[in-house]
Amino acid sequence: MAGPKHSCGIVGIAADADVANALYTALMVIQHRGQESAGISVFDRDTIETVKGDGLVDHAIPKDKLESLKGQIGIGHVRYATTGSKGYINSQPLVVKAAGATIGVAHNGDITNYPQLKEKYMKEGRTFLTDSDSELILKLIAKHRVSQGGPVEAIRAAMGELDGAYALVILINDRLFAVRDPYGFRPLCIGKVGGGYMVVSESTAIDAFRGELVRDLLPGEICEITKTGFKSYPMEGSHPHARCMFEWVYFARPDSVIDGIEVYQVRKNIGKILAREHYVEADLVMPIPDSGRAHAIGYALEAGIPYEEGFMKNRFVGRTFILPEQKLREAAVSNKMIPIKGTVAGKRIVIVDDSIVRGTTLKILVSMLRDAGATEVHVRIGSPPIIAPCYYGVDMKSRDQFVATKLSIDGIRKLIGADSLGYISIDGLVEAIGMPADELCLACTNGKYPTRIDGEEYRF
Ligand code: 5GP
Ligand code: MG
C-alpha cells in the first residue's frame, strides 16, 4: 500500500492551563508507539501553532520551542518508524486552514480505501501534498464542514467515506474531538487529569499524571473533549468489531489497559497457555527482552520452571526490526543483545518472544546461547505464525517478508537452530485476551480481513 504506515501514538488535552508541557509528557510516555517523528499543536487565540520534527520526542520538540506554545487545548502525535517513510512532510499533527476554521489532526492507523478515495478526489480537481492518508482525513473533514454545518456532522460524514483503521484526535479551532473507527482497530481512551481531560492511545499516559481512566472510546464513537468533561456521539446501528490483537501481544505498553483488558495480564496468560500447549522439561525460562518478558513470566509460572534474565539488552540501541537490509538487521541484533554466560552455560533453556516475522532475532540469539554453553534451546512464541500482511498500521507489510509463509514450523525450527519451537495457537491467543474471536482482528495470523482489500479474503 502507498504511503507511510501509521501505527502511532496520539493524545489530546483540554485543560484550564497551558497544555503543551502535558502533551509533551504524554508523548514521552507513549514514545514506544513511534520513534520516527513527534509533534504538538495547540490552539492559541485565533490559530493553531505547531512544533514537530524527526526523531524522539525530546529531539523533535526542543524545549525552547515547547515553551513558546501557549494554549489550553491541543493535540500531539508520535509516529511509528517504518522503512521508507521518513521526512518532515509526514510528521504530524497535520494542520490546514479551511473555510472559517483551522483544523489539525493526528492519526493512528491506516485507511484501506485511501488509494481509491484519493484518486476520486484528484479527478475532481483536488490536490494533495503528501502520500499520507492522514491528509485525506483532514481534507474530508474540511470538505464536509462546508456542507454539513456542525463539526460532529462533518466528522461523521468523513467517517462514512473512510474504511480501515483510524484513531484520531482533531482540533477544529478551539474544540477538541476524538474518534475511534467503527472496527475499533486501535486503542483510544479518555481520562480525567488535574485541571482537565485527556484522550490518549494508551491508559498508561493517564496514570503518568495520576489521573483517572474514565473509559475507552467505543468503536465508531466521536467525543468532544473539554476541560470539564466530554460529550459522546455514539455510532448508530451495529457494526462488526476488529480490535488488533497485536496491541496486546507486542505493541502497547504492559501497564496499559485496552478495552478493559490489561496488556501485562494478557501477555502472562499467553505464556501460561503456551506452557500448556508446548510444555518442555528445562532448567530455566528466559525472555527476549523487552518484548517477551511478560510472556516468559507466564510460561515460567505455569511450567514450574525458574525464570531468569539471560540476555542483557542495550537500551540505547533503537529498533533493529526496521533497518532496511538483512545484514544490517543481523549486525544490529548481535550488538543489542548479549547473553549472561553464568546464567546459561550448561543449562536447558526455554526462550520466549512475542513474535517471529523474518526470524532474524531468534536465529542470532539461539546461536549466541549455544556459544555461551546452553545445552538445549527451546523457543516459544506468544503469537501464532505471522502469515499475512497488516493493512491496519502494524509494520508487517508483505508476505515474502514472513518466514512462516516459506517454511513449515519444523523448517523454521531448523533455520533458527532451536531444539524445539512452539507457537501459541489462534484459539489460545483468543483465550489469553479474553474477548470473543469475532471482536478481534486476527488477519495477520489467519489471512481473513475485516475490511475489503483487493486480492485478500474478506472475513464477513
Ligand atoms: P524477526 O526478528 O522475527 O523479524 O521479528 C520479530 C522480533 O521483532 C520480535 O522480537 C518483536 O518483538 C520485534 N519487533 C519489532 N518491531 C516489530 C513489528 O513492528 N512487528 C513485529 N511483529 N515484531 C516487531
Ligand atoms: Mg522483540
Coordinates of C-alpha atoms and ligand atoms in Angstrom, one line a residue:
M1 CA 0.0 0.0 0.0
A2 CA 1.2 3.5 -0.8
G3 CA 2.3 5.9 1.9
P4 CA 3.7 5.6 5.3
K5 CA 2.3 3.2 7.9
H6 CA 0.7 4.8 10.9
S7 CA 0.6 2.7 13.9
C8 CA 1.4 5.7 16.0
G9 CA 0.5 7.3 19.3
I10 CA -1.9 10.2 19.7
V11 CA -3.0 12.4 22.5
G12 CA -5.3 15.4 23.1
I13 CA -5.8 17.5 26.2
A14 CA -8.3 20.3 27.2
A15 CA -7.4 22.0 30.5
D16 CA -7.7 25.2 32.5
A17 CA -4.0 26.0 32.0
D18 CA -1.4 25.8 29.1
V19 CA -1.3 22.2 27.8
A20 CA 1.9 22.0 25.7
N21 CA 4.0 20.6 28.6
A22 CA 1.4 18.0 29.5
L23 CA 1.1 16.9 25.8
Y24 CA 4.9 16.6 25.8
T25 CA 4.9 14.4 28.9
A26 CA 2.1 12.2 27.5
L27 CA 4.1 11.8 24.2
M28 CA 7.1 10.7 26.2
V29 CA 5.0 8.0 27.9
I30 CA 3.7 6.7 24.6
Q31 CA 7.1 7.0 22.9
H32 CA 7.2 3.2 22.3
R33 CA 4.3 3.7 19.8
G34 CA 6.5 5.7 17.5
Q35 CA 10.1 6.9 17.3
E36 CA 10.3 8.5 13.9
S37 CA 8.8 11.8 14.5
A38 CA 6.8 13.7 17.1
G39 CA 4.7 16.9 17.2
I40 CA 2.4 19.1 19.2
S41 CA -0.3 21.5 18.1
V42 CA -2.2 23.9 20.4
F43 CA -4.9 26.4 19.7
D44 CA -3.7 29.9 20.7
R45 CA -6.2 32.8 20.4
D46 CA -7.2 32.5 16.8
T47 CA -5.0 29.9 15.2
I48 CA -3.2 26.6 15.7
E49 CA 0.5 26.6 16.4
T50 CA 2.6 23.5 15.7
V51 CA 6.0 22.3 16.7
K52 CA 7.1 19.0 15.1
G53 CA 10.2 17.2 13.8
D54 CA 12.0 14.0 13.2
G55 CA 13.2 11.6 15.9
L56 CA 12.3 11.0 19.5
V57 CA 10.1 13.4 21.4
D58 CA 12.9 15.3 23.1
H59 CA 14.7 15.8 19.8
A60 CA 11.6 16.6 17.7
I61 CA 10.2 19.2 20.1
P62 CA 13.0 21.3 21.5
K63 CA 12.3 22.8 25.0
D64 CA 12.6 26.4 23.8
K65 CA 10.0 25.9 21.1
L66 CA 7.8 24.0 23.5
E67 CA 7.8 27.0 25.8
S68 CA 6.6 29.2 23.0
L69 CA 3.4 27.1 22.6
K70 CA 0.6 28.7 24.6
G71 CA -3.0 27.4 24.7
Q72 CA -5.3 25.4 26.8
I73 CA -6.3 22.9 24.2
G74 CA -4.1 20.8 21.9
I75 CA -3.1 17.5 20.3
G76 CA 0.1 15.5 19.9
H77 CA 1.5 12.6 17.9
V78 CA 4.4 10.2 17.8
R79 CA 5.0 8.3 14.6
Y80 CA 5.9 4.7 14.2
A81 CA 9.2 4.1 12.4
T82 CA 8.9 2.1 9.3
T83 CA 11.2 1.6 6.3
G84 CA 10.9 4.3 3.7
S85 CA 8.5 6.8 5.3
K86 CA 10.8 9.5 6.6
G87 CA 10.6 13.2 6.4
Y88 CA 9.1 16.3 7.9
I89 CA 6.2 16.3 5.5
N90 CA 4.9 13.1 7.0
S91 CA 5.2 14.2 10.6
Q92 CA 2.1 15.1 12.5
P93 CA -0.1 16.8 13.6
L94 CA -1.2 18.0 10.1
V95 CA -2.9 21.4 10.1
V96 CA -4.8 23.2 7.3
K97 CA -6.8 26.4 7.0
A98 CA -10.3 25.8 5.9
A99 CA -13.4 27.9 5.5
G100 CA -14.0 29.5 8.8
A101 CA -11.6 27.3 10.8
T102 CA -8.1 26.0 11.3
I103 CA -8.2 22.2 11.5
G104 CA -5.5 19.9 12.9
V105 CA -5.4 16.1 13.0
A106 CA -3.2 13.4 14.5
H107 CA -3.9 9.9 13.3
N108 CA -3.1 6.3 14.3
G109 CA -4.0 3.6 11.8
D110 CA -4.2 3.0 8.1
I111 CA -7.0 3.9 5.7
T112 CA -7.6 0.9 3.5
N113 CA -9.5 2.6 0.7
Y114 CA -7.1 5.5 0.7
P115 CA -5.9 4.9 -3.0
Q116 CA -9.4 4.8 -4.3
L117 CA -10.6 7.9 -2.4
K118 CA -7.5 9.9 -3.3
E119 CA -7.9 9.1 -7.0
K120 CA -11.6 10.0 -6.9
Y121 CA -10.8 13.4 -5.3
M122 CA -7.9 14.1 -7.6
K123 CA -10.2 13.5 -10.6
E124 CA -12.5 16.1 -9.1
G125 CA -9.5 18.5 -9.1
R126 CA -8.4 18.4 -5.5
T127 CA -4.7 18.4 -4.8
F128 CA -2.6 16.6 -2.2
L129 CA 0.7 17.5 -0.7
T130 CA 1.6 14.1 0.7
D131 CA 1.2 10.4 0.3
S132 CA -0.3 10.2 3.7
D133 CA -3.8 9.0 4.4
S134 CA -3.9 11.4 7.3
E135 CA -4.0 14.3 4.8
L136 CA -7.0 12.7 3.2
I137 CA -8.8 12.5 6.5
L138 CA -8.1 16.2 7.2
K139 CA -9.4 17.2 3.8
L140 CA -12.5 15.2 4.0
I141 CA -13.4 16.8 7.4
A142 CA -12.7 20.2 5.9
K143 CA -14.9 19.4 2.9
H144 CA -17.8 18.1 4.9
R145 CA -17.7 21.1 7.2
V146 CA -18.8 23.3 4.3
S147 CA -21.8 21.2 3.5
Q148 CA -22.8 19.7 6.9
G149 CA -22.5 22.7 9.2
G150 CA -21.5 21.3 12.6
P151 CA -18.2 19.6 13.3
V152 CA -19.7 16.4 14.6
E153 CA -21.8 16.0 11.4
A154 CA -18.7 16.8 9.3
I155 CA -16.6 14.1 11.1
R156 CA -19.5 11.6 10.8
A157 CA -19.7 12.3 7.1
A158 CA -15.9 11.8 6.7
M159 CA -16.2 8.5 8.6
G160 CA -18.9 7.4 6.1
E161 CA -16.3 7.5 3.4
L162 CA -13.3 6.1 5.2
D163 CA -12.6 2.4 5.6
G164 CA -9.9 0.8 7.7
A165 CA -8.1 1.7 10.9
Y166 CA -8.2 5.2 12.4
A167 CA -8.0 6.6 15.9
L168 CA -8.0 10.4 15.6
V169 CA -7.6 13.5 17.7
I170 CA -8.9 16.6 15.9
L171 CA -8.7 20.3 16.7
I172 CA -11.2 22.4 15.0
N173 CA -10.2 25.9 16.1
D174 CA -10.6 25.7 19.9
R175 CA -12.6 22.5 20.0
L176 CA -11.1 19.0 20.6
F177 CA -12.7 15.9 19.1
A178 CA -11.6 12.2 19.4
V179 CA -12.7 9.4 17.1
R180 CA -12.3 5.7 17.0
D181 CA -13.1 3.8 13.8
P182 CA -16.1 1.6 13.8
Y183 CA -14.0 -1.6 14.0
G184 CA -12.0 -0.3 17.0
F185 CA -8.7 -1.5 15.5
R186 CA -6.6 0.9 17.5
P187 CA -7.0 1.8 21.2
L188 CA -8.1 5.2 22.4
C189 CA -9.3 6.2 25.9
I190 CA -10.3 9.2 27.9
G191 CA -9.1 10.2 31.4
K192 CA -9.6 12.9 33.9
V193 CA -6.3 14.6 34.8
G194 CA -5.6 17.5 37.1
G195 CA -7.4 20.6 35.6
G196 CA -8.9 18.9 32.6
Y197 CA -9.4 15.9 30.4
M198 CA -7.1 13.8 28.2
V199 CA -7.7 11.5 25.3
V200 CA -4.8 9.2 24.5
S201 CA -3.8 5.9 22.7
E202 CA -2.8 4.2 26.0
S203 CA -4.1 4.5 29.5
T204 CA -0.6 4.4 31.0
A205 CA -0.3 8.1 29.9
I206 CA -3.3 8.9 32.2
D207 CA -1.6 7.0 35.0
A208 CA 1.5 9.1 34.5
F209 CA -0.5 12.2 35.5
R210 CA -2.0 10.2 38.4
G211 CA -5.3 10.8 36.6
E212 CA -8.3 8.6 36.4
L213 CA -9.1 6.4 33.4
V214 CA -12.8 7.2 32.6
R215 CA -13.3 4.8 29.7
D216 CA -12.2 3.7 26.3
L217 CA -13.9 5.3 23.3
L218 CA -16.4 2.9 21.8
P219 CA -15.8 1.7 18.3
G220 CA -17.4 4.3 15.9
E221 CA -17.8 6.9 18.7
I222 CA -17.0 10.6 18.4
C223 CA -16.3 12.5 21.6
E224 CA -15.9 16.2 22.1
I225 CA -13.5 16.8 25.0
T226 CA -13.5 19.9 27.1
K227 CA -11.7 20.9 30.3
T228 CA -14.8 19.9 32.3
G229 CA -15.7 16.6 30.7
F230 CA -16.7 15.1 27.4
K231 CA -19.8 14.7 25.2
S232 CA -20.3 11.4 23.4
Y233 CA -21.8 10.9 19.9
P234 CA -22.0 7.2 19.7
M235 CA -22.4 5.4 16.4
E236 CA -25.9 4.4 15.4
G237 CA -26.7 0.8 14.5
S238 CA -24.4 -2.1 14.8
H239 CA -21.0 -2.7 13.2
P240 CA -18.5 -5.5 13.4
H241 CA -15.5 -5.0 15.7
A242 CA -11.9 -5.9 14.9
R243 CA -9.6 -4.9 17.7
C244 CA -5.9 -5.5 16.8
M245 CA -4.6 -8.5 18.8
F246 CA -1.1 -7.3 18.3
E247 CA -1.7 -4.3 20.6
W248 CA -1.9 -6.8 23.5
V249 CA 0.8 -9.1 22.1
Y250 CA 3.5 -6.6 21.3
F251 CA 2.6 -3.0 20.6
A252 CA 1.2 -1.5 23.7
R253 CA 3.0 -1.0 27.0
P254 CA 2.3 -3.8 29.5
D255 CA 0.9 -1.3 32.1
S256 CA -1.8 -0.1 29.7
V257 CA -5.4 -1.3 29.9
I258 CA -7.2 -1.6 26.5
D259 CA -10.9 -2.0 26.4
G260 CA -10.9 -3.1 30.0
I261 CA -8.1 -5.7 29.5
E262 CA -4.6 -5.1 30.9
V263 CA -1.8 -5.8 28.5
Y264 CA 0.5 -7.3 31.1
Q265 CA -2.1 -9.8 32.2
V266 CA -2.8 -10.9 28.6
R267 CA 0.9 -11.5 28.0
K268 CA 1.2 -13.5 31.1
N269 CA -1.9 -15.5 30.1
I270 CA -0.3 -16.1 26.7
G271 CA 2.8 -17.5 28.5
K272 CA 0.7 -19.8 30.6
I273 CA -1.3 -21.1 27.7
L274 CA 2.0 -21.6 25.7
A275 CA 3.3 -23.7 28.7
R276 CA 0.2 -25.8 28.4
E277 CA 0.3 -26.1 24.6
H278 CA 4.0 -26.6 24.4
Y279 CA 5.5 -27.8 27.7
V280 CA 9.1 -28.9 27.7
E281 CA 11.3 -30.0 30.5
A282 CA 14.0 -27.4 31.1
D283 CA 16.2 -25.7 33.7
L284 CA 15.1 -22.2 33.1
V285 CA 12.8 -19.9 31.2
M286 CA 14.2 -16.6 29.7
P287 CA 12.6 -13.7 27.9
I288 CA 13.8 -12.0 24.8
P289 CA 13.9 -8.5 26.4
D290 CA 11.8 -6.4 26.4
S291 CA 9.0 -7.6 24.2
G292 CA 9.0 -11.2 25.5
R293 CA 9.3 -10.5 29.2
A294 CA 5.7 -10.9 30.5
H295 CA 5.1 -13.9 28.2
A296 CA 8.1 -15.6 29.7
I297 CA 7.0 -14.9 33.3
G298 CA 3.6 -16.6 32.5
Y299 CA 5.4 -19.6 30.9
A300 CA 7.7 -20.0 33.9
L301 CA 4.8 -19.8 36.4
E302 CA 2.7 -22.3 34.6
A303 CA 5.5 -24.7 33.8
G304 CA 7.0 -24.5 37.3
I305 CA 10.4 -23.7 35.8
P306 CA 12.6 -20.9 37.3
Y307 CA 12.6 -17.6 35.5
E308 CA 15.9 -16.0 34.7
E309 CA 17.2 -13.0 32.9
G310 CA 19.8 -14.4 30.5
F311 CA 20.1 -11.6 27.9
M312 CA 21.1 -8.1 28.6
K313 CA 19.8 -5.6 26.1
N314 CA 21.4 -2.3 25.3
R315 CA 18.7 0.2 25.9
F316 CA 20.3 2.9 23.8
V317 CA 20.1 1.0 20.5
G318 CA 16.9 1.7 18.6
R319 CA 14.6 -0.8 16.9
T320 CA 16.5 -3.3 14.7
F321 CA 13.3 -4.6 13.1
I322 CA 13.1 -1.6 10.7
L323 CA 16.6 -1.5 9.3
P324 CA 16.4 -1.7 5.5
E325 CA 18.8 -4.6 4.9
Q326 CA 19.0 -8.1 6.4
K327 CA 22.8 -7.8 7.0
L328 CA 22.2 -4.6 9.0
R329 CA 19.4 -6.1 11.0
E330 CA 21.6 -9.1 11.9
A331 CA 24.5 -7.0 12.9
A332 CA 22.2 -4.8 15.0
V333 CA 20.6 -7.7 16.8
S334 CA 24.1 -9.1 17.6
N335 CA 25.2 -5.8 19.1
K336 CA 22.0 -5.2 21.0
M337 CA 21.6 -8.4 23.0
I338 CA 24.4 -10.2 24.9
P339 CA 23.8 -13.5 26.9
I340 CA 24.9 -13.7 30.5
K341 CA 27.2 -16.7 30.4
G342 CA 26.9 -17.7 34.0
T343 CA 23.2 -18.0 33.7
V344 CA 23.0 -20.0 30.5
A345 CA 26.1 -22.2 30.5
G346 CA 25.3 -25.9 30.9
K347 CA 21.5 -25.2 31.0
R348 CA 18.5 -26.4 29.1
I349 CA 16.7 -23.2 28.3
V350 CA 13.3 -22.1 27.1
I351 CA 13.3 -18.6 25.5
V352 CA 10.1 -16.8 24.9
D353 CA 9.4 -13.9 22.5
D354 CA 6.3 -12.2 21.3
S355 CA 6.5 -12.9 17.6
I356 CA 8.6 -14.2 14.7
V357 CA 8.4 -12.2 11.5
R358 CA 11.5 -12.8 9.4
G359 CA 13.2 -14.9 12.1
T360 CA 16.2 -12.6 12.3
T361 CA 16.2 -12.1 16.0
L362 CA 15.9 -15.7 17.1
K363 CA 18.3 -17.1 14.6
I364 CA 21.0 -14.9 16.1
L365 CA 20.0 -15.3 19.7
V366 CA 19.8 -19.0 19.6
S367 CA 23.3 -19.3 18.2
M368 CA 24.6 -16.9 20.8
L369 CA 23.1 -19.1 23.6
R370 CA 24.8 -22.1 22.2
D371 CA 28.1 -20.3 22.0
A372 CA 27.6 -19.3 25.7
G373 CA 27.2 -23.0 26.6
A374 CA 23.5 -23.7 26.6
T375 CA 22.9 -27.4 26.2
E376 CA 19.3 -27.1 24.8
V377 CA 17.4 -24.1 23.4
H378 CA 13.6 -24.3 23.1
V379 CA 11.8 -21.4 21.6
R380 CA 8.2 -20.4 22.5
I381 CA 6.3 -17.7 20.6
G382 CA 3.5 -15.5 22.0
S383 CA 1.6 -15.1 18.7
P384 CA 0.6 -17.6 16.1
P385 CA 2.7 -17.7 12.9
I386 CA 2.5 -14.4 11.1
I387 CA 1.5 -15.3 7.5
A388 CA -0.4 -12.3 6.1
P389 CA 0.3 -8.6 5.8
C390 CA -1.2 -6.0 8.1
Y391 CA -3.1 -3.2 6.3
Y392 CA -4.2 -1.6 9.6
G393 CA -1.0 0.0 10.8
V394 CA 1.5 -2.6 12.0
D395 CA 4.8 -2.8 10.1
M396 CA 4.3 -6.2 8.6
K397 CA 3.8 -5.4 5.0
S398 CA 4.5 -8.2 2.6
R399 CA 4.1 -12.0 2.5
D400 CA 7.6 -12.6 1.2
Q401 CA 9.0 -11.0 4.4
F402 CA 7.4 -13.7 6.6
V403 CA 9.4 -16.8 7.3
A404 CA 6.2 -18.7 8.1
T405 CA 4.9 -18.3 4.5
K406 CA 8.0 -20.0 3.2
L407 CA 8.8 -22.7 5.8
S408 CA 7.0 -25.3 7.9
I409 CA 7.3 -24.9 11.6
D410 CA 9.9 -27.6 11.6
G411 CA 11.7 -25.7 8.8
I412 CA 11.7 -22.5 10.9
R413 CA 13.0 -24.5 13.9
K414 CA 15.9 -25.7 11.8
L415 CA 16.5 -22.2 10.4
I416 CA 16.8 -20.6 13.9
G417 CA 18.7 -23.7 15.2
A418 CA 16.4 -24.5 18.1
D419 CA 15.8 -27.9 19.7
S420 CA 12.1 -27.3 19.6
L421 CA 9.7 -24.5 18.5
G422 CA 6.2 -23.8 19.7
Y423 CA 3.8 -21.1 18.7
I424 CA 0.6 -20.3 20.7
S425 CA -2.5 -21.4 18.8
I426 CA -5.0 -18.9 17.5
D427 CA -7.6 -20.3 20.0
G428 CA -5.0 -20.0 22.8
L429 CA -4.3 -16.4 21.9
V430 CA -8.0 -15.5 21.8
E431 CA -8.5 -17.2 25.2
A432 CA -5.5 -15.2 26.6
I433 CA -7.0 -11.9 25.5
G434 CA -10.4 -12.9 26.8
M435 CA -12.6 -11.4 24.1
P436 CA -14.6 -13.3 21.6
A437 CA -12.6 -14.0 18.4
D438 CA -15.1 -12.1 16.2
E439 CA -14.4 -8.9 18.2
L440 CA -10.7 -9.1 17.3
C441 CA -8.6 -8.6 14.1
L442 CA -6.5 -11.8 13.7
A443 CA -5.9 -11.2 10.0
C444 CA -2.0 -11.4 10.2
T445 CA -2.4 -14.9 11.5
N446 CA -5.4 -16.3 9.5
G447 CA -5.5 -14.1 6.4
K448 CA -9.2 -13.2 6.9
Y449 CA -9.6 -9.4 6.7
P450 CA -12.3 -7.4 8.3
T451 CA -12.3 -4.7 5.6
R452 CA -12.4 -5.3 1.8
I453 CA -8.9 -5.3 0.4
D454 CA -8.2 -6.2 -3.2
G455 CA -6.8 -9.7 -3.6
E456 CA -7.4 -10.6 0.1
E457 CA -10.1 -12.8 1.7
Y458 CA -12.9 -10.8 3.3
R459 CA -13.9 -12.1 6.7
F460 CA -17.7 -11.4 6.6
Ligands
5GP1 P1 12.0 -11.0 13.5 O1 13.3 -10.8 14.1 O2 11.5 -12.4 13.5 O3 12.0 -10.5 12.0 O4 10.9 -10.1 14.2 C1 10.4 -10.4 15.5 C2 11.0 -9.5 16.6 O5 11.0 -8.2 16.2 C3 10.3 -9.7 17.9 O6 11.3 -9.7 18.9 C4 9.5 -8.4 18.0 O7 9.4 -8.0 19.4 C5 10.3 -7.4 17.2 N1 9.6 -6.3 16.5 C6 9.9 -5.0 16.5 N2 9.1 -4.3 15.7 C7 8.1 -5.2 15.3 C8 7.0 -5.0 14.5 O8 6.6 -3.9 14.0 N3 6.3 -6.1 14.3 C9 6.6 -7.3 14.8 N4 5.9 -8.4 14.5 N5 7.7 -7.5 15.5 C10 8.5 -6.4 15.8
MG2 MG 11.3 -8.1 20.5

